[in-house]
Short mmCIF file of N, CA, C and O in Angstrom, two decimals:
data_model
loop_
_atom_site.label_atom_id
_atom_site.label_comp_id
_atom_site.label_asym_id
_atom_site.label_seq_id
_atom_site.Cartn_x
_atom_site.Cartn_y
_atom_site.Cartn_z
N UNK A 1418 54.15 42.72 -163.07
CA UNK A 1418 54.86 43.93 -162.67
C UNK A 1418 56.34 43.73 -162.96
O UNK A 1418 57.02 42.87 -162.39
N UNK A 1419 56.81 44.57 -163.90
CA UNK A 1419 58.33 44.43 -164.08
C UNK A 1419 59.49 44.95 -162.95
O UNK A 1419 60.65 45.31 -163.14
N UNK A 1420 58.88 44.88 -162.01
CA UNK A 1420 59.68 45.97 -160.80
C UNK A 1420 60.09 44.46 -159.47
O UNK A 1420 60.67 44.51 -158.38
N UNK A 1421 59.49 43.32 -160.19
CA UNK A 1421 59.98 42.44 -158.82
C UNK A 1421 61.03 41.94 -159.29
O UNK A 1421 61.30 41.83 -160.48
N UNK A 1422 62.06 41.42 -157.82
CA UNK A 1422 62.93 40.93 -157.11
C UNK A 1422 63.01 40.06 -157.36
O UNK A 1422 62.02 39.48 -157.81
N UNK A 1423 64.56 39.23 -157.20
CA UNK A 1423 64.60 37.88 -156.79
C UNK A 1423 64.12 38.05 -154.77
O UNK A 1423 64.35 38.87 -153.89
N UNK A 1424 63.22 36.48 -154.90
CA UNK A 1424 62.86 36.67 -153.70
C UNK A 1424 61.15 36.83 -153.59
O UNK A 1424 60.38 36.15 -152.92
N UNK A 1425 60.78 38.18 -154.66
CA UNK A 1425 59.57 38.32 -154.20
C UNK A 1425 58.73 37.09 -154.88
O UNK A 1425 59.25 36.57 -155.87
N UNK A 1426 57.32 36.51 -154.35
CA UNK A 1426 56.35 35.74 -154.84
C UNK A 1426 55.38 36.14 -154.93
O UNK A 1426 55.01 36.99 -154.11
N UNK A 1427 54.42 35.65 -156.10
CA UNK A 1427 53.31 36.15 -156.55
C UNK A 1427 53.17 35.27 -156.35
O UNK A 1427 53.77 34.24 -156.65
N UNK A 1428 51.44 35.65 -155.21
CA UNK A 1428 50.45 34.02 -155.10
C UNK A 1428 49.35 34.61 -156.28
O UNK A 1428 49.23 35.74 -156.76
N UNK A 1429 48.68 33.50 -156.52
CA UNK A 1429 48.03 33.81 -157.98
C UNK A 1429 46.50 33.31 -157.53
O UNK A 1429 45.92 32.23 -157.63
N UNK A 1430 46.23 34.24 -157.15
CA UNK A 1430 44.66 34.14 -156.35
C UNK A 1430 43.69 33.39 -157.10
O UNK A 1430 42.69 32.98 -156.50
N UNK A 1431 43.79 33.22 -157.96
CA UNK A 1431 42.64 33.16 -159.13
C UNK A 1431 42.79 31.50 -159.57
O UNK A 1431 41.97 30.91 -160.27
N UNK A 1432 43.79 31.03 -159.12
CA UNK A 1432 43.88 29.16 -159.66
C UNK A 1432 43.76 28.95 -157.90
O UNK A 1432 44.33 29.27 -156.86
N UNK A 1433 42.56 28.17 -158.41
CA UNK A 1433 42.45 27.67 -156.95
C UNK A 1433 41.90 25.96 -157.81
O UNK A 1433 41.61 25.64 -158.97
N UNK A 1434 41.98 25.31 -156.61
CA UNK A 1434 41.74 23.58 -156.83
C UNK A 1434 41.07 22.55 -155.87
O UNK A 1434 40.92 22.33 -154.67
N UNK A 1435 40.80 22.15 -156.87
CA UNK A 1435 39.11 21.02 -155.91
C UNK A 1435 39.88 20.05 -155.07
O UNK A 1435 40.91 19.57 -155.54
N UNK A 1436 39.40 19.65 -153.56
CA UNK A 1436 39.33 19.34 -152.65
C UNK A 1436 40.50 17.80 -153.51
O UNK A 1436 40.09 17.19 -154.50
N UNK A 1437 41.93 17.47 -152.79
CA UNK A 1437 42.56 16.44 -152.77
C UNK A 1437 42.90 16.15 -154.59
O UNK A 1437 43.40 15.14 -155.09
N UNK A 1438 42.48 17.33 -155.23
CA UNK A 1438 43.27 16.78 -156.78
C UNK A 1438 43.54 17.97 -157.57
O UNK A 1438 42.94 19.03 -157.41
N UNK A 1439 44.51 17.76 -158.49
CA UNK A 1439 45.27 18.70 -159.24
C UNK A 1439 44.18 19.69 -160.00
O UNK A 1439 44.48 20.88 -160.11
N UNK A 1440 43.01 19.24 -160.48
CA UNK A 1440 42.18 20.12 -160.99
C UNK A 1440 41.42 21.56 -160.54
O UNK A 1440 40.76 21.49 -159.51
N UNK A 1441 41.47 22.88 -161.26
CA UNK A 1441 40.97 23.53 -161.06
C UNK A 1441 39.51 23.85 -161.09
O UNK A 1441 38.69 23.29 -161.81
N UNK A 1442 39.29 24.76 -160.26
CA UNK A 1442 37.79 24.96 -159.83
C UNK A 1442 36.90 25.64 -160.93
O UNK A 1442 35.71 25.61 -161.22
N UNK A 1443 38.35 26.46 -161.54
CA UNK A 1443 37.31 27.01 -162.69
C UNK A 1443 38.70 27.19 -163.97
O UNK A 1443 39.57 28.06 -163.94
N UNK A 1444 38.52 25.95 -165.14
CA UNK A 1444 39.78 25.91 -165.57
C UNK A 1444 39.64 27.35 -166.39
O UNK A 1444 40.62 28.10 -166.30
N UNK A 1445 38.70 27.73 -167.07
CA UNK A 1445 39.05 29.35 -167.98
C UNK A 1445 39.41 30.40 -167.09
O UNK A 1445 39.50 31.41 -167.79
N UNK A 1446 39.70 30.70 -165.77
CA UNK A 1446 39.78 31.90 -165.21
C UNK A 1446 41.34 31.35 -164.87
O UNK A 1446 42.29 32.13 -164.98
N UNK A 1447 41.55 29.83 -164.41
CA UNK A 1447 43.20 29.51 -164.19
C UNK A 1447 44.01 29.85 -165.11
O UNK A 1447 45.03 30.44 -164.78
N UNK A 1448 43.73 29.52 -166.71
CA UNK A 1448 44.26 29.42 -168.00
C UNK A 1448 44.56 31.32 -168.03
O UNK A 1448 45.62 31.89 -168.30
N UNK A 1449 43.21 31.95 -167.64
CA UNK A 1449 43.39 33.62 -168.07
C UNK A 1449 44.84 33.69 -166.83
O UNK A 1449 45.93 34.05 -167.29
N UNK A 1450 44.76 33.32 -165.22
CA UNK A 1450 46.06 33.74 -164.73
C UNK A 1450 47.36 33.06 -165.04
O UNK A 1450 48.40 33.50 -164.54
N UNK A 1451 47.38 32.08 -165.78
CA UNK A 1451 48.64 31.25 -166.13
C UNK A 1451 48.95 32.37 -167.23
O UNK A 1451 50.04 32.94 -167.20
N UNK A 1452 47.97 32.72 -168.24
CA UNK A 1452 48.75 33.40 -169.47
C UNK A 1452 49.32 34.77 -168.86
O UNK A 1452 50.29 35.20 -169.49
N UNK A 1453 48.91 35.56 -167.75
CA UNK A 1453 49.63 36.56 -167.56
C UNK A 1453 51.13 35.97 -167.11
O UNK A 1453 52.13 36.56 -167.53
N UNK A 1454 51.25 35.04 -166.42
CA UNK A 1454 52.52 34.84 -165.79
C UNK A 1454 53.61 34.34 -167.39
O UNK A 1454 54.80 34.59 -167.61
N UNK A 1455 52.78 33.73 -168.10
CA UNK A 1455 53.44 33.57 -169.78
C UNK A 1455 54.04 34.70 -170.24
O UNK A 1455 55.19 34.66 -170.69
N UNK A 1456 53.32 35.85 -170.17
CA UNK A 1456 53.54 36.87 -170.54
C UNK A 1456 54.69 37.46 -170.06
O UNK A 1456 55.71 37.71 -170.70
N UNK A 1457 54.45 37.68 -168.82
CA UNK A 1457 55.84 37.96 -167.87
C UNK A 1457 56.81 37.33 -168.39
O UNK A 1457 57.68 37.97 -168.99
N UNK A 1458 56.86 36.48 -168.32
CA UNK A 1458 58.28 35.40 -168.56
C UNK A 1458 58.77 35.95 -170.06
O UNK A 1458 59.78 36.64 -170.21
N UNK A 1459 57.91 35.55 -171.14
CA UNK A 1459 58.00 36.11 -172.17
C UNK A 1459 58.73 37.56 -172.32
O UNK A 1459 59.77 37.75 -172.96
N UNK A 1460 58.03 38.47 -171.65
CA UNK A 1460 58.72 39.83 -171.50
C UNK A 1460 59.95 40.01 -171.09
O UNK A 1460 60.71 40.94 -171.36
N UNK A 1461 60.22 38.62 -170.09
CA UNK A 1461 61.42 39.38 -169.38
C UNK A 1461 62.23 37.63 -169.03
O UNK A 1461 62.21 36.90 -168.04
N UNK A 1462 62.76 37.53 -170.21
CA UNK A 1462 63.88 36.33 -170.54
C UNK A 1462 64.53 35.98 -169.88
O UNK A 1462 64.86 34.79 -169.90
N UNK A 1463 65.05 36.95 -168.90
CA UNK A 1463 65.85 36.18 -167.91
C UNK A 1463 65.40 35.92 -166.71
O UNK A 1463 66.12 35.86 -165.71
N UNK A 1464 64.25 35.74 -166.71
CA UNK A 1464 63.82 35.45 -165.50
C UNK A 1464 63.79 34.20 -164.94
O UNK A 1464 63.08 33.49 -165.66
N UNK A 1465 64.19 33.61 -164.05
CA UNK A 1465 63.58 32.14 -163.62
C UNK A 1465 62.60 31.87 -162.28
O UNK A 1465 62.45 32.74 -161.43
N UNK A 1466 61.93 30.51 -162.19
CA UNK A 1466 61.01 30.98 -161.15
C UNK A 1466 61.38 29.52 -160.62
O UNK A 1466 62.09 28.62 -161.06
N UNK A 1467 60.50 29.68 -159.34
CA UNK A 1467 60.19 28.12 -158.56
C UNK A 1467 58.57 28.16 -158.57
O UNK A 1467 58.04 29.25 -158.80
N UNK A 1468 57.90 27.21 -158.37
CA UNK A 1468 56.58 27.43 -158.36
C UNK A 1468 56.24 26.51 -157.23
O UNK A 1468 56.81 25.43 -157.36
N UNK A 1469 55.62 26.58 -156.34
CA UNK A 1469 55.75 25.97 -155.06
C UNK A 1469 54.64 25.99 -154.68
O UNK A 1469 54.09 27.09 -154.54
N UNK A 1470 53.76 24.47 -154.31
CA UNK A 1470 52.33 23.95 -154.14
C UNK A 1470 51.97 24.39 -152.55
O UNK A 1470 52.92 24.50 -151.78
N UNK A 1471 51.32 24.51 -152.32
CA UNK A 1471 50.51 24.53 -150.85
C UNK A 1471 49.24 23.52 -150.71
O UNK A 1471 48.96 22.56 -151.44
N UNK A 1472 48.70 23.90 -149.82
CA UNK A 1472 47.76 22.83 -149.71
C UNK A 1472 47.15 22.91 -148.09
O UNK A 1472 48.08 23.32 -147.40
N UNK A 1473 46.27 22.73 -147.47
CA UNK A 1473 45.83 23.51 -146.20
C UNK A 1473 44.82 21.81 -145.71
O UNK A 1473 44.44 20.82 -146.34
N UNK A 1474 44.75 22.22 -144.47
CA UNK A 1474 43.48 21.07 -143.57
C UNK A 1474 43.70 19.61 -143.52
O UNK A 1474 42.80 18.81 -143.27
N UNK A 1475 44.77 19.33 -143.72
CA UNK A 1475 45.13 18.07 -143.41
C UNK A 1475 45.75 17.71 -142.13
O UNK A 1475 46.37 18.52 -141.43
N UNK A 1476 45.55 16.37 -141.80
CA UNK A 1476 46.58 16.04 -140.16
C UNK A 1476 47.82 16.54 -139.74
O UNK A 1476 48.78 16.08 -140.34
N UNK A 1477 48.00 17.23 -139.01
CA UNK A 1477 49.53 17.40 -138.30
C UNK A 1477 50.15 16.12 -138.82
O UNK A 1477 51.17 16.11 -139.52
N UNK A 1478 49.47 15.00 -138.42
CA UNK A 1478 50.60 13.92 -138.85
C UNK A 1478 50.78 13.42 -139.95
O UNK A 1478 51.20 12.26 -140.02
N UNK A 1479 50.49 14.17 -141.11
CA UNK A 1479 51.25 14.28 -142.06
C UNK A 1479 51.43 15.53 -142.92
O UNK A 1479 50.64 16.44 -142.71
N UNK A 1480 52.35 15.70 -143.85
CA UNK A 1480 53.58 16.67 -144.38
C UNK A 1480 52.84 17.18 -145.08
O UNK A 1480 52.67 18.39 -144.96
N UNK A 1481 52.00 16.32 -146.23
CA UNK A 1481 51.09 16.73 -147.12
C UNK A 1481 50.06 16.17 -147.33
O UNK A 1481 49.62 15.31 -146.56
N UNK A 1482 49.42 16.56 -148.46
CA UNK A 1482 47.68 15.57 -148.32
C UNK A 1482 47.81 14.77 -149.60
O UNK A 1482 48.68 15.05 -150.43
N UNK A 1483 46.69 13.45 -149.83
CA UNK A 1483 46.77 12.88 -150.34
C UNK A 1483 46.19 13.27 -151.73
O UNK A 1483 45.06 13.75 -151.79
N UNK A 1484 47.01 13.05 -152.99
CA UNK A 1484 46.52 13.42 -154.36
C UNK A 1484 45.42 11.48 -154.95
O UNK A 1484 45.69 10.31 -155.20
N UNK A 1485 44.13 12.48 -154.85
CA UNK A 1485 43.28 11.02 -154.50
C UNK A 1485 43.78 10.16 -155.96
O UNK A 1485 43.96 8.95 -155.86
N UNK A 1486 43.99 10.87 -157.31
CA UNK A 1486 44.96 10.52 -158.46
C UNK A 1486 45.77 9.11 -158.28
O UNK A 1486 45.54 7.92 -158.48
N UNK A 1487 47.39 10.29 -157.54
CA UNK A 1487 48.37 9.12 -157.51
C UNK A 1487 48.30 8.40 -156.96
O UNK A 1487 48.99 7.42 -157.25
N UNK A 1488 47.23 8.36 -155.49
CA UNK A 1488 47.07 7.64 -154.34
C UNK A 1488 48.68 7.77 -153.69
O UNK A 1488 49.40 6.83 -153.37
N UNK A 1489 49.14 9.73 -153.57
CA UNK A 1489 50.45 9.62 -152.64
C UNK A 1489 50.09 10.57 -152.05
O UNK A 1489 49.12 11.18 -152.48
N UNK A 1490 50.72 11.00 -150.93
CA UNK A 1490 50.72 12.17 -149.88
C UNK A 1490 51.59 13.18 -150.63
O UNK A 1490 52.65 13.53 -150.12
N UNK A 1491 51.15 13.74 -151.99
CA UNK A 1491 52.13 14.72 -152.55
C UNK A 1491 51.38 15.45 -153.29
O UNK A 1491 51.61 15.69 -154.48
N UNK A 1492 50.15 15.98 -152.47
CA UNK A 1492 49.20 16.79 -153.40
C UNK A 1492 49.82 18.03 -153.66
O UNK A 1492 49.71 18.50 -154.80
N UNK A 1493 50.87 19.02 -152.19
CA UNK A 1493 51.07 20.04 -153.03
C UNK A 1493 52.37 20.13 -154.26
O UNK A 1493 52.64 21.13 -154.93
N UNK A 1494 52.91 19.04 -154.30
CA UNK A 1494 53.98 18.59 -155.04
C UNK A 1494 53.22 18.53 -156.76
O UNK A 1494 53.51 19.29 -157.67
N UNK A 1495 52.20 17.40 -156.82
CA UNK A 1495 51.52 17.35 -158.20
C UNK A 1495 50.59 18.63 -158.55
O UNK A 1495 49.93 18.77 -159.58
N UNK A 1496 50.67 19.37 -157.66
CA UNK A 1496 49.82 21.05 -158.07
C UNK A 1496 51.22 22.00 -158.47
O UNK A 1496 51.20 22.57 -159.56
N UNK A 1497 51.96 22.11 -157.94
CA UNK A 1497 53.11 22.74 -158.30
C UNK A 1497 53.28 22.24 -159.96
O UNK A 1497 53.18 22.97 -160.95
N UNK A 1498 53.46 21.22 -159.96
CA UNK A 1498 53.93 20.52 -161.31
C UNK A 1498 52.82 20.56 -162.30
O UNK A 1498 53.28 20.52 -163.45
N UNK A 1499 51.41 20.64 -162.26
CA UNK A 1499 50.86 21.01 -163.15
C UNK A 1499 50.72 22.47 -163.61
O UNK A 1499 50.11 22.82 -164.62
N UNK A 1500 51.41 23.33 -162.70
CA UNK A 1500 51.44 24.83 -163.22
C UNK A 1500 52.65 24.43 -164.41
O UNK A 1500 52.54 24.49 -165.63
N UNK A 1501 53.97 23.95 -163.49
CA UNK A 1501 54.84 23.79 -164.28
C UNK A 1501 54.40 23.43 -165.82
O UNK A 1501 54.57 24.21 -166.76
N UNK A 1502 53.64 21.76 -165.98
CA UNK A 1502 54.04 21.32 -167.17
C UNK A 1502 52.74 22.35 -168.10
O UNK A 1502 52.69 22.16 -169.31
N UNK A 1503 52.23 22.90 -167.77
CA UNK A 1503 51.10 23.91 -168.43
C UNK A 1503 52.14 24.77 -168.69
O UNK A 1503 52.33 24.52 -169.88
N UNK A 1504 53.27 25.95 -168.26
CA UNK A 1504 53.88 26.60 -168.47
C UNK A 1504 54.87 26.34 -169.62
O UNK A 1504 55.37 27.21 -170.34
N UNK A 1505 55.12 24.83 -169.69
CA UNK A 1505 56.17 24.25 -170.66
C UNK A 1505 55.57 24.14 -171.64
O UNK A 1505 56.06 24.42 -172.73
N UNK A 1506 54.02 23.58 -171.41
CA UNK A 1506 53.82 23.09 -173.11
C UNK A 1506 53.16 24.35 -173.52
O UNK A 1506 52.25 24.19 -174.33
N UNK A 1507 53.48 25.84 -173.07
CA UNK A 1507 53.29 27.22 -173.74
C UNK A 1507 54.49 27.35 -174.04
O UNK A 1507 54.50 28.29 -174.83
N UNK A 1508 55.61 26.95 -173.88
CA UNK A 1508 56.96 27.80 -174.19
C UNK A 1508 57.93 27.97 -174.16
O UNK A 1508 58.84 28.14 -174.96
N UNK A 1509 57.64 27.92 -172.16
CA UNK A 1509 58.57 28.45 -171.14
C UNK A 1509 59.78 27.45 -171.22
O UNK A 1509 59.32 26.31 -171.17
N UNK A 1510 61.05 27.44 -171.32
CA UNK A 1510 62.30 26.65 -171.02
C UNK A 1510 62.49 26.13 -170.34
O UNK A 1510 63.41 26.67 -169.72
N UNK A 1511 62.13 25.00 -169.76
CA UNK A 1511 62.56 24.31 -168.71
C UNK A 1511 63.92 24.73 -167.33
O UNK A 1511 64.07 24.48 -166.14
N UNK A 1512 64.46 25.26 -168.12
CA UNK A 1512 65.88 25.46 -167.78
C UNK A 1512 65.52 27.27 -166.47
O UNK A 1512 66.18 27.92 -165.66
N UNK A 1513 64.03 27.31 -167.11
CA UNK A 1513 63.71 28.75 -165.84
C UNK A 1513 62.63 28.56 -165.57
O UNK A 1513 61.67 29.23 -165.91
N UNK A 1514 62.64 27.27 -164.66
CA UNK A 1514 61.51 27.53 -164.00
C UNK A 1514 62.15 25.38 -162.99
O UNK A 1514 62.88 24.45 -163.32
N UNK A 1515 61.28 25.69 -161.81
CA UNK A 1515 61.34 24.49 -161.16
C UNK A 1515 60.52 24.17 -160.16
O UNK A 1515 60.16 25.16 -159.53
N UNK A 1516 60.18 23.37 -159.85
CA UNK A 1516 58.12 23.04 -158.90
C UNK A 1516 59.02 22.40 -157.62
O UNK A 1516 60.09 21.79 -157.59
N UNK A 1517 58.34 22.72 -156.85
CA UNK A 1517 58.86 22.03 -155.39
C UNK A 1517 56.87 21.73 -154.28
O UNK A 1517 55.70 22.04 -154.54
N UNK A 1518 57.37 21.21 -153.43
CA UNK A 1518 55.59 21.05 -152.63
C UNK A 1518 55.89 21.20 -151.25
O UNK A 1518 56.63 20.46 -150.60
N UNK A 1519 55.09 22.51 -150.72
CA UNK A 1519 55.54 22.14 -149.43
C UNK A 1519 54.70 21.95 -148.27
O UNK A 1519 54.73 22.48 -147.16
N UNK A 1520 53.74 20.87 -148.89
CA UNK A 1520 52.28 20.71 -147.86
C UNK A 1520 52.08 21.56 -147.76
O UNK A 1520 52.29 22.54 -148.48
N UNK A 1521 51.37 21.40 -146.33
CA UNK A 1521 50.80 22.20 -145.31
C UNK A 1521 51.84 23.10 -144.40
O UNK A 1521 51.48 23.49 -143.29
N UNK A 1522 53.19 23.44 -144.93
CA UNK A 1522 54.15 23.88 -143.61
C UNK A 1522 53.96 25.39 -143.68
O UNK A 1522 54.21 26.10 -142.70
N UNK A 1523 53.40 26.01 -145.15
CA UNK A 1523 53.01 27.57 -144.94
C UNK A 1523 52.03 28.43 -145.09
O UNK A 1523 52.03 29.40 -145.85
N UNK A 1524 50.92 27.99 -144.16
CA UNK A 1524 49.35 27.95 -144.67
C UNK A 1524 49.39 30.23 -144.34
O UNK A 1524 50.13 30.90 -143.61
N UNK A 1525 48.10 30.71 -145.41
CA UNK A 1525 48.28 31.80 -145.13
C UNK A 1525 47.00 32.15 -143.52
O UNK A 1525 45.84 31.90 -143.85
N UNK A 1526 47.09 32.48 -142.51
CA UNK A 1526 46.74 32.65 -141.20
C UNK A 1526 45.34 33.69 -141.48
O UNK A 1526 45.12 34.78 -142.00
N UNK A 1527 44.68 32.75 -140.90
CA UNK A 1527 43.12 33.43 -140.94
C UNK A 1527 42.60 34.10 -142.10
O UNK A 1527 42.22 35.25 -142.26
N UNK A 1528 42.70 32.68 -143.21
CA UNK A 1528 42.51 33.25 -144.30
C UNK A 1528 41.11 31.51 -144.46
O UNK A 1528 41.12 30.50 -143.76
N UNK A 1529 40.42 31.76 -145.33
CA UNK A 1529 39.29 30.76 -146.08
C UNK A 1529 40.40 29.50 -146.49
O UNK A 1529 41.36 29.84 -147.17
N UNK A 1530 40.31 28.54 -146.22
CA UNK A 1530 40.81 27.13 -146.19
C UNK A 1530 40.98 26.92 -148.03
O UNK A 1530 41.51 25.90 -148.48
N UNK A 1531 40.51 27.89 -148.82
CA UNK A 1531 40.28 27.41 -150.33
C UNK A 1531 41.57 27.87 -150.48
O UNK A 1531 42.46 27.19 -151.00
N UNK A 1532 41.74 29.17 -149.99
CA UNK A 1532 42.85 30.01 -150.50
C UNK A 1532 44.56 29.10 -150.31
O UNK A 1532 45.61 29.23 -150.95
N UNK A 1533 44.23 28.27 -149.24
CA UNK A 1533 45.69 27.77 -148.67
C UNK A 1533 45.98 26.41 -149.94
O UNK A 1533 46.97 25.69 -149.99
N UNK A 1534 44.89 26.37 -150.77
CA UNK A 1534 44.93 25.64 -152.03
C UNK A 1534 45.41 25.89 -152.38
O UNK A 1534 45.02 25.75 -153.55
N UNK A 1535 46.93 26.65 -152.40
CA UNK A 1535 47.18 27.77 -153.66
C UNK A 1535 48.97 27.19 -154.13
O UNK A 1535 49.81 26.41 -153.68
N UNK A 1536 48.85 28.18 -155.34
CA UNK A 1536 50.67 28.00 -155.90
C UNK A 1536 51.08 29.26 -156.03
O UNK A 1536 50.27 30.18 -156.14
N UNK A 1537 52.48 29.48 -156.02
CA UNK A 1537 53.01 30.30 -155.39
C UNK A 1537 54.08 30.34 -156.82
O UNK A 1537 54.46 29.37 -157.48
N UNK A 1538 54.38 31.64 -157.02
CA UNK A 1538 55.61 31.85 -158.00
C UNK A 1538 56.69 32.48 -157.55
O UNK A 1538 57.00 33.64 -157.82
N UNK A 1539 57.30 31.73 -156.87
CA UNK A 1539 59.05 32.83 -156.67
C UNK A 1539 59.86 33.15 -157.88
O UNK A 1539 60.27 32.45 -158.81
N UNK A 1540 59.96 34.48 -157.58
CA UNK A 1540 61.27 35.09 -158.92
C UNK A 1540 62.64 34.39 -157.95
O UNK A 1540 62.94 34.66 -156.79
N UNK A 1541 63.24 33.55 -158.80
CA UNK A 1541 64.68 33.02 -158.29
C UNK A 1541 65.72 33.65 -158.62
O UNK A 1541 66.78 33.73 -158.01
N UNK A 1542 65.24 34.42 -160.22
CA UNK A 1542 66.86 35.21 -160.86
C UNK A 1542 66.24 35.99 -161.50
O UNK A 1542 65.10 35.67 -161.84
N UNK A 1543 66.73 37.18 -161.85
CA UNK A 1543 66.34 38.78 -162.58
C UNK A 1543 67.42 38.56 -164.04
O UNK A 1543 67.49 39.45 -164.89
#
C-alpha cells in the first residue's frame, strides 16, 4: 500500500518459522511475501525500514529464545536478519533497511502461539 507512514508496520502473516530456528514453515509462500515487500521498496526509493523479530513461549526468565543453530538466546534477532540478508541479496541497499530482535517483549494477545513467530516491517522514512 503506497499510503503508509513512517511509524506504520506491516506484520507479514504469511512467513511464519519452525519451532527455535530461522527456517520457514513453508519457504515458497515466505519467498511469494518477501517479493511483495521487494516490490514496495522498489516502487518507492525512499523508503527505509527496520525489520524486527518476535518470537513467543519462552521463560519470563529470559529476553529471548534459543536459536538451536547458534546455540544463543537471539532467536528473534537471527529471524529479523534473515528477512534482512534475503532482502539484500534481491537488491535492497543496505543503507534502507536495519534488523533489530525483540524476543518475547511484544507478543500479539490471544492470538495462536505460531503467529507470535513473526517479523515485523516498520516504515522508518517516507
Amino acid at each position: 500500500d503506497d499510503k503508509l507512514k513512517v511509524g506504520d508496520r506491516i506484520v507479514i502473516e504469511n512467513i511464519l518459522f519452525k519451532g527455535s530456528l530461522t527456517h520457514f514453515i513453508d519457504e515458497e509462500t515466505a519467498e511469494k511475501e518477501l517479493l511483495k515487500i521487494i516490490k514496495y521498496l522498489n516502487d518507492n526509493p525512499t523508503v527505509t525500514i527496520k525489520i524486527q523479530g518476535h518470537v513467543c513461549c519462552i521463560s519470563k526468565s529470559f529476553a529471548d529464545a534459543r536459536d538451536l543453530e547458534s546455540g544463543k538466546n537471539n532467536l528473534s534477532e537471527t529471524r529479523a536478519k534473515k528477512i534482512y540478508d534475503f532482502l539484500l541479496s534481491k537488491g535492497i541497499d543496505k543503507e534502507r533497511m536495519g534488523y533489530e530482535g525483540f524476543g518475547r517483549q511484544f507478543p500479539i494477545p490471544n492470538t495462536d502461539e505460531l503467529l507470535n513467530k513473526r517479523v515485523e516491517i516498520l516504515i522508518t522514512k517516507i
